[in-house]
Amino acid sequence: MGKRAPRGAVAHGKNRLSPLRAEPSDFCPGRPMTGSPSCRERPAPPPFVPRDVWARPSDQRKKAPPTAKPKRSTGMTIAIVENSTIVVTVGSYAASITAASITSSFDALSHFPERRAAAELSDLAARINAFGDYVDQLAAQESVADSFKAVDEKQAFAIQHVALTRAFWAAESRCMNWFVTGSANFPVARNEKRQRSADARSAEIREHDRKARKAAKRHAFPYGAEDEAIRSNDPEALDKIRKKIAALENDCEQAKVANRIIRTMRARKAEMTDIIRAVVEQTDIETHVIGRALQHADTFRMPLKFDTTLDRAEIRRLQDRLASLEQLQARGDVETKVETTLGEIEIVENTDAARIQLFFSGKPDDQTRSLLKSNGFRWSPSHGAWRRHLNENGRWAAKRVVKQLQEEGEGA
């Protein structure tokens, strides 16, 4: 009499046992039982009400009805789902995908592949439209660059995102769920390998959305948005730094006046409301700011005053940076050519871009590229050069690279 498989295990072939990754009550329909984090994050549905709750690549979202239009706040709708068909139209690009054409990709993953297909189309439309909303928000800002073209950004995103999603569906079509196909002779190792491939395609979709948003913001604000740090390559960097210094100095002066009023009125045993009223009348500080500051100080038993230590430290930092940028612009562009084992290398200090650039006559070998990267240089296809931030550290890094390349030539 043959040996019986212990409870919680499934026999695979002759004398081969593979423990189950989860009990049937914990399974995630539509995906293999491999104990993936995504499956564990989702609550298990009641076993007597089977439904397809797995959906990727978005791990956190509310599912829209298969035939409902994805909700959007403002702007033009790029993708629409109607009658189990998604239609994407933006710029000169147009595409349509029916749920019936991708249903077969989920036959081995879900008890209801047609529902899974409809949900995937709704998710794709939601992602494309969400990116369109983000681009519209960037275009609506006053400081957006004149060269920013919202339609081109949306079109490029839609083309690439649809292609990546199709690749994800193709990878999913090679995966199986033993709860759907049955556990007899289930290829565990092979299925895990295919699932890893599908997970990689899903990660590519999320990464594409993140990078596309970052690139769109960079195109809309080449020198950074108003709420971001001042960039050295900004033509108005010096004026912005001077304005910021002036604003901080004004804040310090206002804080000194407020501290003087607080000291004087507290010595007279004045009420807190009278102190707040006097500070608001004689300074530019708003009522809620002084009220919150005084309440915070009273709660934590701190002196009732405005501290200017951080503001004064920031003023000193900005003054040093202002002097550095003024010196950099006064110096202007500097070009130097040196001979190495790789031929002539041109070193350019580009003050407009605030970058130090290395130009090679040809493509450097792997060892040279590793040397450049270890010294902080990165390849810029748009400029055809290896470059990093222009400062004293950048100049020393360029000298180290050139010196090491020359020493290698002498040693050879």
GROMACS .gro file of C-alpha atoms in nm:
model
  412
    1MET     CA    1   0.000   0.000   0.000
    2GLY     CA    2   0.154   0.330  -0.110
    3LYS     CA    3   0.238   0.610   0.127
    4ARG     CA    4  -0.024   0.877   0.176
    5ALA     CA    5   0.067   1.242   0.143
    6PRO     CA    6   0.053   1.416   0.478
    7ARG     CA    7  -0.211   1.677   0.539
    8GLY     CA    8  -0.125   2.015   0.391
    9ALA     CA    9   0.087   1.870   0.110
   10VAL     CA   10   0.026   1.786  -0.254
   11ALA     CA   11   0.201   1.502  -0.435
   12HIS     CA   12   0.390   1.603  -0.750
   13GLY     CA   13   0.510   1.305  -0.946
   14LYS     CA   14   0.666   0.997  -0.787
   15ASN     CA   15   0.750   1.031  -0.417
   16ARG     CA   16   0.760   1.410  -0.442
   17LEU     CA   17   0.584   1.632  -0.194
   18SER     CA   18   0.545   2.008  -0.204
   19PRO     CA   19   0.394   2.187   0.098
   20LEU     CA   20   0.110   2.421   0.026
   21ARG     CA   21   0.196   2.789   0.062
   22ALA     CA   22  -0.145   2.873   0.211
   23GLU     CA   23  -0.473   2.718   0.304
   24PRO     CA   24  -0.764   2.748   0.058
   25SER     CA   25  -0.923   3.008   0.287
   26ASP     CA   26  -0.617   3.230   0.248
   27PHE     CA   27  -0.576   3.204  -0.126
   28CYS     CA   28  -0.573   3.500  -0.360
   29PRO     CA   29  -0.781   3.409  -0.670
   30GLY     CA   30  -0.619   3.492  -0.996
   31ARG     CA   31  -0.260   3.427  -0.883
   32PRO     CA   32  -0.051   3.119  -0.802
   33MET     CA   33  -0.017   3.024  -0.437
   34THR     CA   34   0.341   3.134  -0.391
   35GLY     CA   35   0.297   3.340  -0.077
   36SER     CA   36   0.379   3.665  -0.252
   37PRO     CA   37   0.347   3.984  -0.043
   38SER     CA   38   0.075   4.117  -0.271
   39CYS     CA   39  -0.144   3.816  -0.200
   40ARG     CA   40  -0.086   3.835   0.173
   41GLU     CA   41  -0.175   4.205   0.180
   42ARG     CA   42  -0.523   4.144   0.037
   43PRO     CA   43  -0.796   4.010   0.267
   44ALA     CA   44  -0.916   3.663   0.174
   45PRO     CA   45  -1.270   3.648   0.037
   46PRO     CA   46  -1.523   3.401   0.182
   47PRO     CA   47  -1.466   3.059   0.022
   48PHE     CA   48  -1.831   3.022  -0.066
   49VAL     CA   49  -1.838   3.352  -0.263
   50PRO     CA   50  -1.556   3.317  -0.519
   51ARG     CA   51  -1.458   3.644  -0.676
   52ASP     CA   52  -1.154   3.777  -0.853
   53VAL     CA   53  -0.994   4.026  -0.614
   54TRP     CA   54  -0.644   4.015  -0.758
   55ALA     CA   55  -0.550   4.309  -0.970
   56ARG     CA   56  -0.217   4.461  -1.055
   57PRO     CA   57   0.001   4.662  -1.105
   58SER     CA   58  -0.167   4.911  -0.871
   59ASP     CA   59  -0.170   4.758  -0.524
   60GLN     CA   60  -0.385   5.026  -0.359
   61ARG     CA   61  -0.690   5.145  -0.541
   62LYS     CA   62  -1.066   5.105  -0.560
   63LYS     CA   63  -1.191   4.898  -0.847
   64ALA     CA   64  -1.417   5.076  -1.092
   65PRO     CA   65  -1.705   4.888  -1.251
   66PRO     CA   66  -1.592   4.720  -1.575
   67THR     CA   67  -1.815   4.939  -1.793
   68ALA     CA   68  -1.787   5.264  -1.597
   69LYS     CA   69  -1.579   5.559  -1.708
   70PRO     CA   70  -1.280   5.621  -1.477
   71LYS     CA   71  -1.340   5.925  -1.260
   72ARG     CA   72  -1.126   6.229  -1.329
   73SER     CA   73  -1.113   6.570  -1.172
   74THR     CA   74  -1.020   6.806  -1.454
   75GLY     CA   75  -0.876   6.813  -1.802
   76MET     CA   76  -0.938   6.609  -2.114
   77THR     CA   77  -1.019   6.239  -2.078
   78ILE     CA   78  -0.754   6.035  -2.255
   79ALA     CA   79  -0.879   5.681  -2.195
   80ILE     CA   80  -1.243   5.570  -2.182
   81VAL     CA   81  -1.380   5.223  -2.104
   82GLU     CA   82  -1.716   5.144  -2.260
   83ASN     CA   83  -1.873   4.810  -2.349
   84SER     CA   84  -1.566   4.622  -2.219
   85THR     CA   85  -1.339   4.814  -2.458
   86ILE     CA   86  -1.078   5.076  -2.375
   87VAL     CA   87  -1.017   5.356  -2.624
   88VAL     CA   88  -0.704   5.570  -2.579
   89THR     CA   89  -0.686   5.890  -2.784
   90VAL     CA   90  -0.426   6.161  -2.734
   91GLY     CA   91  -0.242   6.369  -2.991
   92SER     CA   92  -0.177   6.157  -3.300
   93TYR     CA   93  -0.196   5.831  -3.105
   94ALA     CA   94  -0.509   5.615  -3.090
   95ALA     CA   95  -0.554   5.260  -2.966
   96SER     CA   96  -0.840   5.033  -2.863
   97ILE     CA   97  -0.828   4.707  -2.667
   98THR     CA   98  -1.123   4.480  -2.604
   99ALA     CA   99  -1.163   4.270  -2.292
  100ALA     CA  100  -1.229   3.964  -2.509
  101SER     CA  101  -0.882   3.996  -2.665
  102ILE     CA  102  -0.705   3.962  -2.328
  103THR     CA  103  -0.943   3.729  -2.143
  104SER     CA  104  -0.741   3.423  -2.241
  105SER     CA  105  -0.440   3.566  -2.053
  106PHE     CA  106  -0.621   3.500  -1.724
  107ASP     CA  107  -0.786   3.164  -1.795
  108ALA     CA  108  -0.538   2.982  -1.570
  109LEU     CA  109  -0.533   3.255  -1.306
  110SER     CA  110  -0.895   3.330  -1.226
  111HIS     CA  111  -1.227   3.156  -1.204
  112PHE     CA  112  -1.371   3.464  -1.376
  113PRO     CA  113  -1.118   3.567  -1.644
  114GLU     CA  114  -1.366   3.801  -1.812
  115ARG     CA  115  -1.399   4.002  -1.488
  116ARG     CA  116  -1.024   4.014  -1.449
  117ALA     CA  117  -0.985   4.138  -1.809
  118ALA     CA  118  -1.245   4.413  -1.755
  119ALA     CA  119  -1.075   4.519  -1.433
  120GLU     CA  120  -0.736   4.537  -1.609
  121LEU     CA  121  -0.879   4.768  -1.875
  122SER     CA  122  -1.031   4.994  -1.609
  123ASP     CA  123  -0.699   5.004  -1.423
  124LEU     CA  124  -0.509   5.095  -1.740
  125ALA     CA  125  -0.753   5.377  -1.814
  126ALA     CA  126  -0.728   5.506  -1.458
  127ARG     CA  127  -0.347   5.519  -1.472
  128ILE     CA  128  -0.338   5.697  -1.807
  129ASN     CA  129  -0.601   5.950  -1.701
  130ALA     CA  130  -0.429   6.010  -1.366
  131PHE     CA  131  -0.109   6.099  -1.549
  132GLY     CA  132  -0.307   6.329  -1.777
  133ASP     CA  133  -0.449   6.507  -1.473
  134TYR     CA  134  -0.099   6.548  -1.331
  135VAL     CA  135   0.026   6.703  -1.657
  136ASP     CA  136  -0.273   6.938  -1.668
  137GLN     CA  137  -0.194   7.054  -1.314
  138LEU     CA  138   0.164   7.129  -1.417
  139ALA     CA  139   0.052   7.319  -1.726
  140ALA     CA  140  -0.192   7.529  -1.521
  141GLN     CA  141   0.081   7.679  -1.303
  142GLU     CA  142   0.200   8.029  -1.384
  143SER     CA  143   0.574   7.958  -1.381
  144VAL     CA  144   0.556   7.669  -1.628
  145ALA     CA  145   0.810   7.682  -1.912
  146ASP     CA  146   0.691   7.806  -2.252
  147SER     CA  147   0.844   7.500  -2.417
  148PHE     CA  148   0.631   7.260  -2.211
  149LYS     CA  149   0.381   7.073  -2.431
  150ALA     CA  150   0.122   6.884  -2.232
  151VAL     CA  151  -0.013   6.688  -2.528
  152ASP     CA  152   0.332   6.553  -2.618
  153GLU     CA  153   0.390   6.442  -2.260
  154LYS     CA  154   0.054   6.260  -2.249
  155GLN     CA  155   0.108   6.097  -2.587
  156ALA     CA  156   0.455   5.969  -2.501
  157PHE     CA  157   0.327   5.830  -2.172
  158ALA     CA  158   0.024   5.659  -2.327
  159ILE     CA  159   0.229   5.488  -2.599
  160GLN     CA  160   0.487   5.350  -2.359
  161HIS     CA  161   0.241   5.263  -2.084
  162VAL     CA  162   0.014   5.064  -2.314
  163ALA     CA  163   0.316   4.871  -2.444
  164LEU     CA  164   0.436   4.791  -2.092
  165THR     CA  165   0.086   4.683  -1.986
  166ARG     CA  166   0.060   4.449  -2.285
  167ALA     CA  167   0.393   4.294  -2.186
  168PHE     CA  168   0.257   4.245  -1.834
  169TRP     CA  169  -0.054   4.073  -1.969
  170ALA     CA  170   0.162   3.846  -2.185
  171ALA     CA  171   0.371   3.750  -1.881
  172GLU     CA  172   0.055   3.685  -1.679
  173SER     CA  173  -0.076   3.452  -1.951
  174ARG     CA  174   0.211   3.212  -1.880
  175CYS     CA  175   0.131   3.193  -1.506
  176MET     CA  176  -0.113   2.953  -1.341
  177ASN     CA  177  -0.304   2.918  -1.017
  178TRP     CA  178  -0.334   2.561  -0.893
  179PHE     CA  179  -0.669   2.646  -0.731
  180VAL     CA  180  -0.799   2.706  -1.084
  181THR     CA  181  -0.609   2.444  -1.283
  182GLY     CA  182  -0.598   2.175  -1.015
  183SER     CA  183  -0.307   2.058  -0.802
  184ALA     CA  184  -0.222   1.736  -0.987
  185ASN     CA  185   0.128   1.749  -1.139
  186PHE     CA  186   0.138   2.124  -1.084
  187PRO     CA  187   0.475   2.268  -1.205
  188VAL     CA  188   0.566   2.463  -0.891
  189ALA     CA  189   0.922   2.568  -0.977
  190ARG     CA  190   0.839   2.660  -1.336
  191ASN     CA  191   0.535   2.860  -1.228
  192GLU     CA  192   0.735   3.051  -0.966
  193LYS     CA  193   0.986   3.149  -1.233
  194ARG     CA  194   0.709   3.273  -1.461
  195GLN     CA  195   0.547   3.461  -1.175
  196ARG     CA  196   0.874   3.641  -1.100
  197SER     CA  197   0.881   3.749  -1.463
  198ALA     CA  198   0.524   3.881  -1.437
  199ASP     CA  199   0.610   4.061  -1.113
  200ALA     CA  200   0.903   4.227  -1.291
  201ARG     CA  201   0.671   4.350  -1.569
  202SER     CA  202   0.433   4.484  -1.304
  203ALA     CA  203   0.720   4.670  -1.136
  204GLU     CA  204   0.815   4.821  -1.472
  205ILE     CA  205   0.465   4.968  -1.504
  206ARG     CA  206   0.485   5.136  -1.163
  207GLU     CA  207   0.839   5.258  -1.231
  208HIS     CA  208   0.737   5.402  -1.568
  209ASP     CA  209   0.458   5.604  -1.404
  210ARG     CA  210   0.699   5.739  -1.141
  211LYS     CA  211   0.970   5.831  -1.390
  212ALA     CA  212   0.724   5.985  -1.637
  213ARG     CA  213   0.585   6.216  -1.368
  214LYS     CA  214   0.936   6.318  -1.268
  215ALA     CA  215   1.033   6.385  -1.629
  216ALA     CA  216   0.717   6.585  -1.696
  217LYS     CA  217   0.784   6.806  -1.395
  218ARG     CA  218   1.143   6.856  -1.508
  219HIS     CA  219   1.023   6.959  -1.855
  220ALA     CA  220   0.764   7.194  -1.707
  221PHE     CA  221   1.012   7.353  -1.466
  222PRO     CA  222   1.366   7.317  -1.606
  223TYR     CA  223   1.508   7.522  -1.319
  224GLY     CA  224   1.286   7.378  -1.046
  225ALA     CA  225   0.942   7.470  -0.915
  226GLU     CA  226   0.881   7.762  -0.682
  227ASP     CA  227   0.864   7.539  -0.374
  228GLU     CA  228   1.192   7.363  -0.457
  229ALA     CA  229   1.554   7.453  -0.389
  230ILE     CA  230   1.721   7.718  -0.605
  231ARG     CA  231   1.933   7.554  -0.873
  232SER     CA  232   2.272   7.685  -0.967
  233ASN     CA  233   2.201   7.662  -1.341
  234ASP     CA  234   1.896   7.888  -1.307
  235PRO     CA  235   1.962   8.218  -1.489
  236GLU     CA  236   1.779   8.396  -1.205
  237ALA     CA  237   1.956   8.205  -0.928
  238LEU     CA  238   2.144   8.512  -0.796
  239ASP     CA  239   1.828   8.726  -0.779
  240LYS     CA  240   1.632   8.448  -0.610
  241ILE     CA  241   1.902   8.398  -0.348
  242ARG     CA  242   1.918   8.770  -0.277
  243LYS     CA  243   1.540   8.787  -0.237
  244LYS     CA  244   1.544   8.488  -0.006
  245ILE     CA  245   1.816   8.645   0.206
  246ALA     CA  246   1.620   8.971   0.226
  247ALA     CA  247   1.304   8.783   0.330
  248LEU     CA  248   1.489   8.594   0.605
  249GLU     CA  249   1.652   8.913   0.731
  250ASN     CA  250   1.308   9.076   0.746
  251ASP     CA  251   1.175   8.777   0.943
  252CYS     CA  252   1.459   8.815   1.192
  253GLU     CA  253   1.387   9.184   1.237
  254GLN     CA  254   1.016   9.118   1.286
  255ALA     CA  255   1.100   8.848   1.542
  256LYS     CA  256   1.321   9.090   1.736
  257VAL     CA  257   1.043   9.350   1.748
  258ALA     CA  258   0.793   9.086   1.862
  259ASN     CA  259   1.029   8.962   2.134
  260ARG     CA  260   1.075   9.317   2.261
  261ILE     CA  261   0.697   9.367   2.281
  262ILE     CA  262   0.649   9.033   2.459
  263ARG     CA  263   0.915   9.113   2.719
  264THR     CA  264   0.775   9.460   2.787
  265MET     CA  265   0.411   9.353   2.820
  266ARG     CA  266   0.486   9.044   3.028
  267ALA     CA  267   0.675   9.265   3.271
  268ARG     CA  268   0.352   9.466   3.305
  269LYS     CA  269   0.153   9.145   3.369
  270ALA     CA  270  -0.050   9.196   3.051
  271GLU     CA  271  -0.303   8.938   2.931
  272MET     CA  272  -0.207   8.699   2.653
  273THR     CA  273  -0.474   8.840   2.421
  274ASP     CA  274  -0.334   9.190   2.467
  275ILE     CA  275   0.016   9.066   2.387
  276ILE     CA  276  -0.102   8.897   2.070
  277ARG     CA  277  -0.294   9.209   1.961
  278ALA     CA  278   0.010   9.433   2.016
  279VAL     CA  279   0.243   9.202   1.823
  280VAL     CA  280   0.002   9.181   1.528
  281GLU     CA  281  -0.045   9.561   1.517
  282GLN     CA  282   0.327   9.647   1.530
  283THR     CA  283   0.471   9.366   1.313
  284ASP     CA  284   0.388   9.170   0.999
  285ILE     CA  285   0.332   8.852   1.200
  286GLU     CA  286  -0.018   8.707   1.158
  287THR     CA  287  -0.247   8.634   1.451
  288HIS     CA  288  -0.249   8.257   1.417
  289VAL     CA  289   0.132   8.248   1.399
  290ILE     CA  290   0.192   8.444   1.719
  291GLY     CA  291  -0.092   8.261   1.895
  292ARG     CA  292   0.046   7.918   1.804
  293ALA     CA  293   0.401   8.016   1.901
  294LEU     CA  294   0.297   8.148   2.242
  295GLN     CA  295   0.074   7.849   2.308
  296HIS     CA  296   0.356   7.612   2.213
  297ALA     CA  297   0.597   7.790   2.447
  298ASP     CA  298   0.347   7.784   2.734
  299THR     CA  299   0.268   7.414   2.682
  300PHE     CA  300   0.630   7.300   2.682
  301ARG     CA  301   0.749   7.547   2.948
  302MET     CA  302   0.969   7.733   2.704
  303PRO     CA  303   1.059   8.105   2.699
  304LEU     CA  304   0.793   8.317   2.531
  305LYS     CA  305   0.997   8.445   2.239
  306PHE     CA  306   1.072   8.387   1.871
  307ASP     CA  307   1.400   8.203   1.809
  308THR     CA  308   1.601   8.332   1.510
  309THR     CA  309   1.890   8.085   1.533
  310LEU     CA  310   1.785   7.875   1.232
  311ASP     CA  311   1.703   8.180   1.021
  312ARG     CA  312   2.040   8.337   1.089
  313ALA     CA  313   2.217   8.010   1.005
  314GLU     CA  314   2.024   7.989   0.678
  315ILE     CA  315   2.120   8.349   0.596
  316ARG     CA  316   2.489   8.267   0.641
  317ARG     CA  317   2.456   7.958   0.420
  318LEU     CA  318   2.283   8.153   0.145
  319GLN     CA  319   2.540   8.432   0.164
  320ASP     CA  320   2.820   8.178   0.116
  321ARG     CA  321   2.639   8.025  -0.179
  322LEU     CA  322   2.574   8.366  -0.330
  323ALA     CA  323   2.943   8.452  -0.310
  324SER     CA  324   3.033   8.117  -0.469
  325LEU     CA  325   2.793   8.165  -0.761
  326GLU     CA  326   2.911   8.522  -0.818
  327GLN     CA  327   3.270   8.402  -0.828
  328LEU     CA  328   3.171   8.121  -1.065
  329GLN     CA  329   2.998   8.357  -1.308
  330ALA     CA  330   3.284   8.607  -1.290
  331ARG     CA  331   3.526   8.331  -1.386
  332GLY     CA  332   3.324   8.230  -1.694
  333ASP     CA  333   3.362   7.915  -1.902
  334VAL     CA  334   3.701   7.746  -1.886
  335GLU     CA  335   3.815   7.488  -2.142
  336THR     CA  336   4.118   7.266  -2.094
  337LYS     CA  337   4.256   6.987  -2.313
  338VAL     CA  338   4.480   6.710  -2.178
  339GLU     CA  339   4.641   6.403  -2.334
  340THR     CA  340   4.578   6.059  -2.182
  341THR     CA  341   4.593   5.694  -2.285
  342LEU     CA  342   4.245   5.734  -2.433
  343GLY     CA  343   4.353   6.027  -2.645
  344GLU     CA  344   4.265   6.390  -2.593
  345ILE     CA  345   4.013   6.476  -2.320
  346GLU     CA  346   3.845   6.816  -2.315
  347ILE     CA  347   3.750   6.951  -1.972
  348VAL     CA  348   3.487   7.226  -1.985
  349GLU     CA  349   3.361   7.429  -1.689
  350ASN     CA  350   3.012   7.522  -1.814
  351THR     CA  351   2.889   7.806  -1.594
  352ASP     CA  352   2.550   7.831  -1.768
  353ALA     CA  353   2.471   7.469  -1.685
  354ALA     CA  354   2.671   7.480  -1.358
  355ARG     CA  355   2.844   7.157  -1.461
  356ILE     CA  356   3.200   7.044  -1.522
  357GLN     CA  357   3.206   6.830  -1.836
  358LEU     CA  358   3.451   6.575  -1.976
  359PHE     CA  359   3.446   6.516  -2.352
  360PHE     CA  360   3.616   6.203  -2.490
  361SER     CA  361   3.704   6.141  -2.854
  362GLY     CA  362   3.529   5.803  -2.838
  363LYS     CA  363   3.340   5.577  -2.601
  364PRO     CA  364   3.550   5.504  -2.290
  365ASP     CA  365   3.613   5.141  -2.196
  366ASP     CA  366   3.445   4.970  -1.899
  367GLN     CA  367   3.732   5.049  -1.660
  368THR     CA  368   3.729   5.418  -1.749
  369ARG     CA  369   3.351   5.440  -1.715
  370SER     CA  370   3.375   5.281  -1.370
  371LEU     CA  371   3.642   5.537  -1.278
  372LEU     CA  372   3.422   5.823  -1.395
  373LYS     CA  373   3.118   5.696  -1.202
  374SER     CA  374   3.320   5.642  -0.885
  375ASN     CA  375   3.420   6.010  -0.903
  376GLY     CA  376   3.062   6.131  -0.938
  377PHE     CA  377   3.047   6.178  -1.317
  378ARG     CA  378   2.736   6.068  -1.506
  379TRP     CA  379   2.681   6.036  -1.878
  380SER     CA  380   2.457   6.302  -2.035
  381PRO     CA  381   2.329   6.190  -2.378
  382SER     CA  382   2.186   6.534  -2.455
  383HIS     CA  383   2.527   6.698  -2.407
  384GLY     CA  384   2.747   6.407  -2.519
  385ALA     CA  385   2.968   6.443  -2.212
  386TRP     CA  386   3.041   6.300  -1.870
  387ARG     CA  387   2.958   6.569  -1.617
  388ARG     CA  388   2.892   6.654  -1.254
  389HIS     CA  389   2.814   6.964  -1.048
  390LEU     CA  390   3.057   7.250  -1.099
  391ASN     CA  391   3.227   7.329  -0.769
  392GLU     CA  392   3.562   7.267  -0.605
  393ASN     CA  393   3.478   6.901  -0.547
  394GLY     CA  394   3.394   6.866  -0.915
  395ARG     CA  395   3.723   7.025  -1.023
  396TRP     CA  396   3.923   6.795  -0.794
  397ALA     CA  397   3.728   6.493  -0.923
  398ALA     CA  398   3.816   6.583  -1.282
  399LYS     CA  399   4.183   6.619  -1.187
  400ARG     CA  400   4.179   6.277  -1.016
  401VAL     CA  401   4.031   6.111  -1.323
  402VAL     CA  402   4.284   6.271  -1.560
  403LYS     CA  403   4.576   6.194  -1.328
  404GLN     CA  404   4.482   5.828  -1.294
  405LEU     CA  405   4.439   5.789  -1.670
  406GLN     CA  406   4.781   5.946  -1.729
  407GLU     CA  407   4.944   5.723  -1.465
  408GLU     CA  408   4.797   5.414  -1.630
  409GLY     CA  409   4.955   5.522  -1.958
  410GLU     CA  410   5.296   5.571  -1.797
  411GLY     CA  411   5.273   5.235  -1.621
  412ALA     CA  412   5.192   5.056  -1.945
   0.00000   0.00000   0.00000
